[in-house]
């Protein structure tokens, strides 16, 4: 297979996988404006989806990639852990350094603080989608279409609840439905960028995958633990929030296990 053909196959497959996010996000147009109770349930469900994706879509593949490139298993695990901690510390730095002023709500205030937390969530999901696109590109560059195609299909299916999670989270803090859909869709469209890198520079992307996947996982865990769970447990609906998180986790776990 020619190099340009590998590139375009990887790019196309990662683009189609990213479109799963768009398909999930479009369902936000069928939602009504949520009540505070529903807001906590939606945000917690989104956190559950992301928590499962962290383990099954990021950390497990990161360990597999690391062990395939590093002969020492303890060292391979430590490389992934380094990426994990780096992702959490990096998002923490963003959290502390980025000014609390936003293009819709203006200067910092109670609502603006929630806005900042949401954008950290969007950043974390975007970081998660980029290495997924890389994985698809690397798969196609490896030449085994029989394995690369199911991977792309599985990631596309996993992206559906992720797109809905982002859009629902934005709707929960009073974003217009059209804007919630647009931002959620854009988080998925970073996957072709990762796919292009993975398919055109597999000699770079392949060895880098353990660290990149670890970084994304660390960012996800940080935002779930530091922002979303405390946010959804402060309004008196912590029981609903807890079971919504478990429900989101179960849905994503099923998709990852069945379609991986």
Short mmCIF file of C-alpha atoms in Angstrom, two decimals:
data_model
loop_
_atom_site.label_atom_id
_atom_site.label_comp_id
_atom_site.label_asym_id
_atom_site.label_seq_id
_atom_site.Cartn_x
_atom_site.Cartn_y
_atom_site.Cartn_z
CA UNK A 1 0.00 0.00 0.00
CA UNK A 2 1.36 3.42 -0.98
CA UNK A 3 2.18 5.97 1.73
CA UNK A 4 -0.41 8.48 0.50
CA UNK A 5 -3.07 5.76 0.43
CA UNK A 6 -2.27 4.81 4.05
CA UNK A 7 -2.49 8.48 5.03
CA UNK A 8 -5.89 9.05 3.43
CA UNK A 9 -7.33 5.82 4.81
CA UNK A 10 -6.20 6.72 8.32
CA UNK A 11 -7.49 10.28 7.97
CA UNK A 12 -10.86 9.17 6.59
CA UNK A 13 -11.35 6.46 9.20
CA UNK A 14 -10.50 8.80 12.08
CA UNK A 15 -12.82 11.46 10.65
CA UNK A 16 -15.70 8.98 10.48
CA UNK A 17 -14.92 7.84 14.04
CA UNK A 18 -15.00 11.47 15.17
CA UNK A 19 -18.41 11.86 13.54
CA UNK A 20 -19.75 9.57 16.26
CA UNK A 21 -19.32 12.55 18.60
CA UNK A 22 -21.40 14.69 16.24
CA UNK A 23 -24.12 12.04 16.11
CA UNK A 24 -24.22 11.88 19.91
CA UNK A 25 -24.29 15.66 20.28
CA UNK A 26 -27.25 16.11 17.93
CA UNK A 27 -29.54 14.46 20.48
CA UNK A 28 -29.21 17.54 22.67
CA UNK A 29 -31.80 19.20 20.43
CA UNK A 30 -34.40 16.80 21.87
CA UNK A 31 -33.70 17.80 25.48
CA UNK A 32 -35.71 20.28 27.47
CA UNK A 33 -33.96 22.79 29.71
CA UNK A 34 -32.93 20.65 32.70
CA UNK A 35 -33.87 21.29 36.31
CA UNK A 36 -31.09 21.56 38.95
CA UNK A 37 -31.71 17.90 39.80
CA UNK A 38 -31.43 16.89 36.15
CA UNK A 39 -28.33 19.07 35.76
CA UNK A 40 -26.50 17.09 38.41
CA UNK A 41 -27.67 13.82 36.86
CA UNK A 42 -26.49 14.85 33.38
CA UNK A 43 -23.12 16.08 34.58
CA UNK A 44 -22.59 12.94 36.66
CA UNK A 45 -23.59 10.70 33.76
CA UNK A 46 -21.04 12.52 31.63
CA UNK A 47 -18.42 11.97 34.33
CA UNK A 48 -19.24 8.26 34.39
CA UNK A 49 -18.78 8.03 30.63
CA UNK A 50 -15.43 9.78 30.91
CA UNK A 51 -14.31 7.69 33.88
CA UNK A 52 -14.90 4.45 31.96
CA UNK A 53 -13.22 5.89 28.87
CA UNK A 54 -10.20 6.76 31.02
CA UNK A 55 -9.66 3.16 32.02
CA UNK A 56 -10.82 1.19 29.00
CA UNK A 57 -10.03 3.57 26.11
CA UNK A 58 -6.89 5.25 27.45
CA UNK A 59 -5.00 3.51 30.26
CA UNK A 60 -5.36 -0.09 29.07
CA UNK A 61 -4.28 0.74 25.49
CA UNK A 62 -1.47 2.89 26.92
CA UNK A 63 -0.15 -0.06 28.89
CA UNK A 64 -0.43 -2.34 25.85
CA UNK A 65 1.49 0.14 23.68
CA UNK A 66 4.13 0.67 26.34
CA UNK A 67 4.74 -3.04 26.82
CA UNK A 68 5.08 -3.51 23.05
CA UNK A 69 7.85 -0.89 22.86
CA UNK A 70 9.59 -1.31 26.24
CA UNK A 71 11.04 -4.66 27.24
CA UNK A 72 10.87 -3.97 30.98
CA UNK A 73 7.27 -4.21 32.21
CA UNK A 74 7.82 -2.06 35.35
CA UNK A 75 9.43 0.64 33.19
CA UNK A 76 6.55 0.45 30.71
CA UNK A 77 4.04 0.98 33.53
CA UNK A 78 6.09 3.85 34.94
CA UNK A 79 6.05 5.58 31.53
CA UNK A 80 2.25 5.46 31.51
CA UNK A 81 2.10 6.67 35.13
CA UNK A 82 4.39 9.58 34.21
CA UNK A 83 1.98 10.53 31.42
CA UNK A 84 -0.99 10.15 33.78
CA UNK A 85 0.52 12.47 36.39
CA UNK A 86 1.71 14.89 33.71
CA UNK A 87 -1.82 15.19 32.30
CA UNK A 88 -3.32 15.86 35.74
CA UNK A 89 -0.63 18.39 36.66
CA UNK A 90 -0.96 20.09 33.27
CA UNK A 91 -4.70 20.57 33.61
CA UNK A 92 -4.23 21.71 37.19
CA UNK A 93 -1.81 24.36 35.91
CA UNK A 94 -4.36 25.47 33.32
CA UNK A 95 -7.01 25.58 36.04
CA UNK A 96 -4.88 27.85 38.23
CA UNK A 97 -3.37 30.08 35.55
CA UNK A 98 -6.10 30.73 32.97
CA UNK A 99 -7.98 34.00 33.71
CA UNK A 100 -11.55 33.49 34.89
CA UNK A 101 -13.15 35.50 32.15
CA UNK A 102 -15.19 34.04 29.33
CA UNK A 103 -16.64 35.15 26.05
CA UNK A 104 -20.28 34.70 27.12
CA UNK A 105 -20.46 35.39 30.84
CA UNK A 106 -17.65 37.97 31.09
CA UNK A 107 -15.74 38.47 34.34
CA UNK A 108 -15.49 35.97 37.12
CA UNK A 109 -18.50 35.27 39.32
CA UNK A 110 -20.38 32.20 40.57
CA UNK A 111 -21.74 31.37 37.13
CA UNK A 112 -18.42 32.17 35.50
CA UNK A 113 -16.69 29.72 37.81
CA UNK A 114 -19.03 26.97 36.65
CA UNK A 115 -18.27 28.04 33.11
CA UNK A 116 -14.55 27.65 33.71
CA UNK A 117 -15.09 24.15 35.08
CA UNK A 118 -17.09 23.21 32.02
CA UNK A 119 -14.35 24.40 29.68
CA UNK A 120 -11.82 22.33 31.59
CA UNK A 121 -14.14 19.37 31.00
CA UNK A 122 -14.26 20.18 27.27
CA UNK A 123 -10.45 20.42 27.19
CA UNK A 124 -10.15 17.04 28.88
CA UNK A 125 -12.49 15.39 26.38
CA UNK A 126 -10.65 16.99 23.47
CA UNK A 127 -7.36 15.64 24.85
CA UNK A 128 -9.03 12.24 25.05
CA UNK A 129 -10.23 12.29 21.43
CA UNK A 130 -6.88 13.25 19.90
CA UNK A 131 -5.04 10.05 20.92
CA UNK A 132 -8.05 7.99 19.84
CA UNK A 133 -7.59 9.46 16.37
CA UNK A 134 -3.88 8.68 16.59
CA UNK A 135 -4.69 5.07 17.46
CA UNK A 136 -6.86 4.74 14.35
CA UNK A 137 -4.14 6.26 12.17
CA UNK A 138 -1.47 4.01 13.65
CA UNK A 139 -3.74 1.01 13.10
CA UNK A 140 -4.14 1.77 9.40
CA UNK A 141 -0.45 2.55 8.99
CA UNK A 142 0.33 -0.89 10.40
CA UNK A 143 -1.22 -2.41 7.28
CA UNK A 144 -3.64 -4.80 9.00
CA UNK A 145 -7.00 -3.45 7.79
CA UNK A 146 -8.77 -6.38 9.44
CA UNK A 147 -7.77 -5.05 12.86
CA UNK A 148 -7.79 -1.34 12.04
CA UNK A 149 -11.38 -1.23 10.79
CA UNK A 150 -13.02 -2.72 13.92
CA UNK A 151 -10.91 -0.32 16.01
CA UNK A 152 -12.24 2.67 14.05
CA UNK A 153 -15.83 1.40 14.29
CA UNK A 154 -15.48 0.79 18.03
CA UNK A 155 -14.08 4.25 18.70
CA UNK A 156 -16.85 5.80 16.61
CA UNK A 157 -19.50 4.00 18.66
CA UNK A 158 -17.80 5.01 21.90
CA UNK A 159 -17.84 8.63 20.76
CA UNK A 160 -21.64 8.73 20.62
CA UNK A 161 -22.21 8.90 24.40
CA UNK A 162 -19.20 11.21 24.71
CA UNK A 163 -20.72 13.73 22.29
CA UNK A 164 -24.02 13.58 24.14
CA UNK A 165 -22.19 13.99 27.46
CA UNK A 166 -20.44 17.19 26.38
CA UNK A 167 -23.57 18.72 24.84
CA UNK A 168 -25.72 17.78 27.85
CA UNK A 169 -23.17 19.22 30.25
CA UNK A 170 -23.21 22.54 28.37
CA UNK A 171 -26.99 22.56 28.24
CA UNK A 172 -27.04 21.99 32.00
CA UNK A 173 -25.44 25.41 32.63
CA UNK A 174 -27.70 27.30 30.26
CA UNK A 175 -25.84 27.23 26.96
CA UNK A 176 -28.10 27.45 23.88
CA UNK A 177 -28.68 24.06 22.28
CA UNK A 178 -27.02 25.14 19.03
CA UNK A 179 -23.85 26.23 20.83
CA UNK A 180 -23.79 23.09 22.98
CA UNK A 181 -24.02 20.99 19.83
CA UNK A 182 -21.29 22.96 18.05
CA UNK A 183 -18.76 22.71 20.87
CA UNK A 184 -19.46 19.00 21.41
CA UNK A 185 -19.06 18.34 17.68
CA UNK A 186 -15.75 20.19 17.58
CA UNK A 187 -14.33 18.05 20.39
CA UNK A 188 -14.80 15.02 18.15
CA UNK A 189 -13.38 16.62 15.04
CA UNK A 190 -9.89 16.71 16.56
CA UNK A 191 -9.74 12.97 15.89
CA UNK A 192 -8.83 13.42 12.20
CA UNK A 193 -5.86 15.52 13.32
CA UNK A 194 -4.67 12.65 15.48
CA UNK A 195 -5.43 10.22 12.65
CA UNK A 196 -3.34 12.24 10.22
CA UNK A 197 -0.40 12.24 12.63
CA UNK A 198 -0.75 8.55 13.42
CA UNK A 199 -0.94 7.42 9.80
CA UNK A 200 1.72 9.74 8.38
CA UNK A 201 4.28 9.52 11.19
CA UNK A 202 3.69 6.12 12.75
CA UNK A 203 7.39 5.88 13.68
CA UNK A 204 6.77 8.87 15.98
CA UNK A 205 3.14 8.34 16.97
CA UNK A 206 3.51 4.66 17.81
CA UNK A 207 6.21 5.01 20.49
CA UNK A 208 4.58 8.20 21.80
CA UNK A 209 1.17 6.59 22.31
CA UNK A 210 1.76 5.43 25.94
CA UNK A 211 2.62 8.96 27.07
CA UNK A 212 -0.08 10.66 24.98
CA UNK A 213 -2.78 8.28 26.20
CA UNK A 214 -1.51 8.67 29.77
CA UNK A 215 -1.64 12.47 29.51
CA UNK A 216 -5.25 12.32 28.31
CA UNK A 217 -6.19 9.91 31.12
CA UNK A 218 -4.62 12.14 33.77
CA UNK A 219 -6.47 15.18 32.49
CA UNK A 220 -9.74 13.26 32.55
CA UNK A 221 -9.26 11.96 36.09
CA UNK A 222 -8.34 15.41 37.35
CA UNK A 223 -11.44 17.09 36.00
CA UNK A 224 -13.74 14.29 37.19
CA UNK A 225 -12.37 14.28 40.73
CA UNK A 226 -11.54 17.95 41.22
CA UNK A 227 -14.49 19.56 39.48
CA UNK A 228 -17.42 17.44 38.37
CA UNK A 229 -17.99 15.23 41.41
CA UNK A 230 -17.80 18.11 43.94
CA UNK A 231 -20.01 20.23 41.66
CA UNK A 232 -22.74 17.57 41.45
CA UNK A 233 -22.66 16.78 45.19
CA UNK A 234 -23.24 20.25 46.54
CA UNK A 235 -26.93 20.71 45.65
CA UNK A 236 -28.47 17.92 47.72
CA UNK A 237 -28.76 15.42 44.86
CA UNK A 238 -25.66 13.38 45.60
CA UNK A 239 -27.49 10.03 45.53
CA UNK A 240 -28.85 10.68 42.04
CA UNK A 241 -25.46 12.01 40.98
CA UNK A 242 -23.72 8.88 42.23
CA UNK A 243 -26.03 6.48 40.42
CA UNK A 244 -25.95 8.60 37.28
CA UNK A 245 -22.16 8.35 37.32
CA UNK A 246 -22.43 4.57 37.71
CA UNK A 247 -24.91 4.45 34.83
CA UNK A 248 -22.64 6.45 32.55
CA UNK A 249 -19.71 4.26 33.53
CA UNK A 250 -21.70 1.08 32.77
CA UNK A 251 -22.78 2.32 29.33
CA UNK A 252 -19.25 3.26 28.33
CA UNK A 253 -17.81 0.07 29.80
CA UNK A 254 -20.24 -1.98 27.71
CA UNK A 255 -19.35 -0.14 24.50
CA UNK A 256 -15.61 -0.39 25.14
CA UNK A 257 -15.77 -4.10 26.01
CA UNK A 258 -18.05 -5.12 23.16
CA UNK A 259 -16.69 -2.95 20.34
CA UNK A 260 -12.99 -2.60 21.24
#
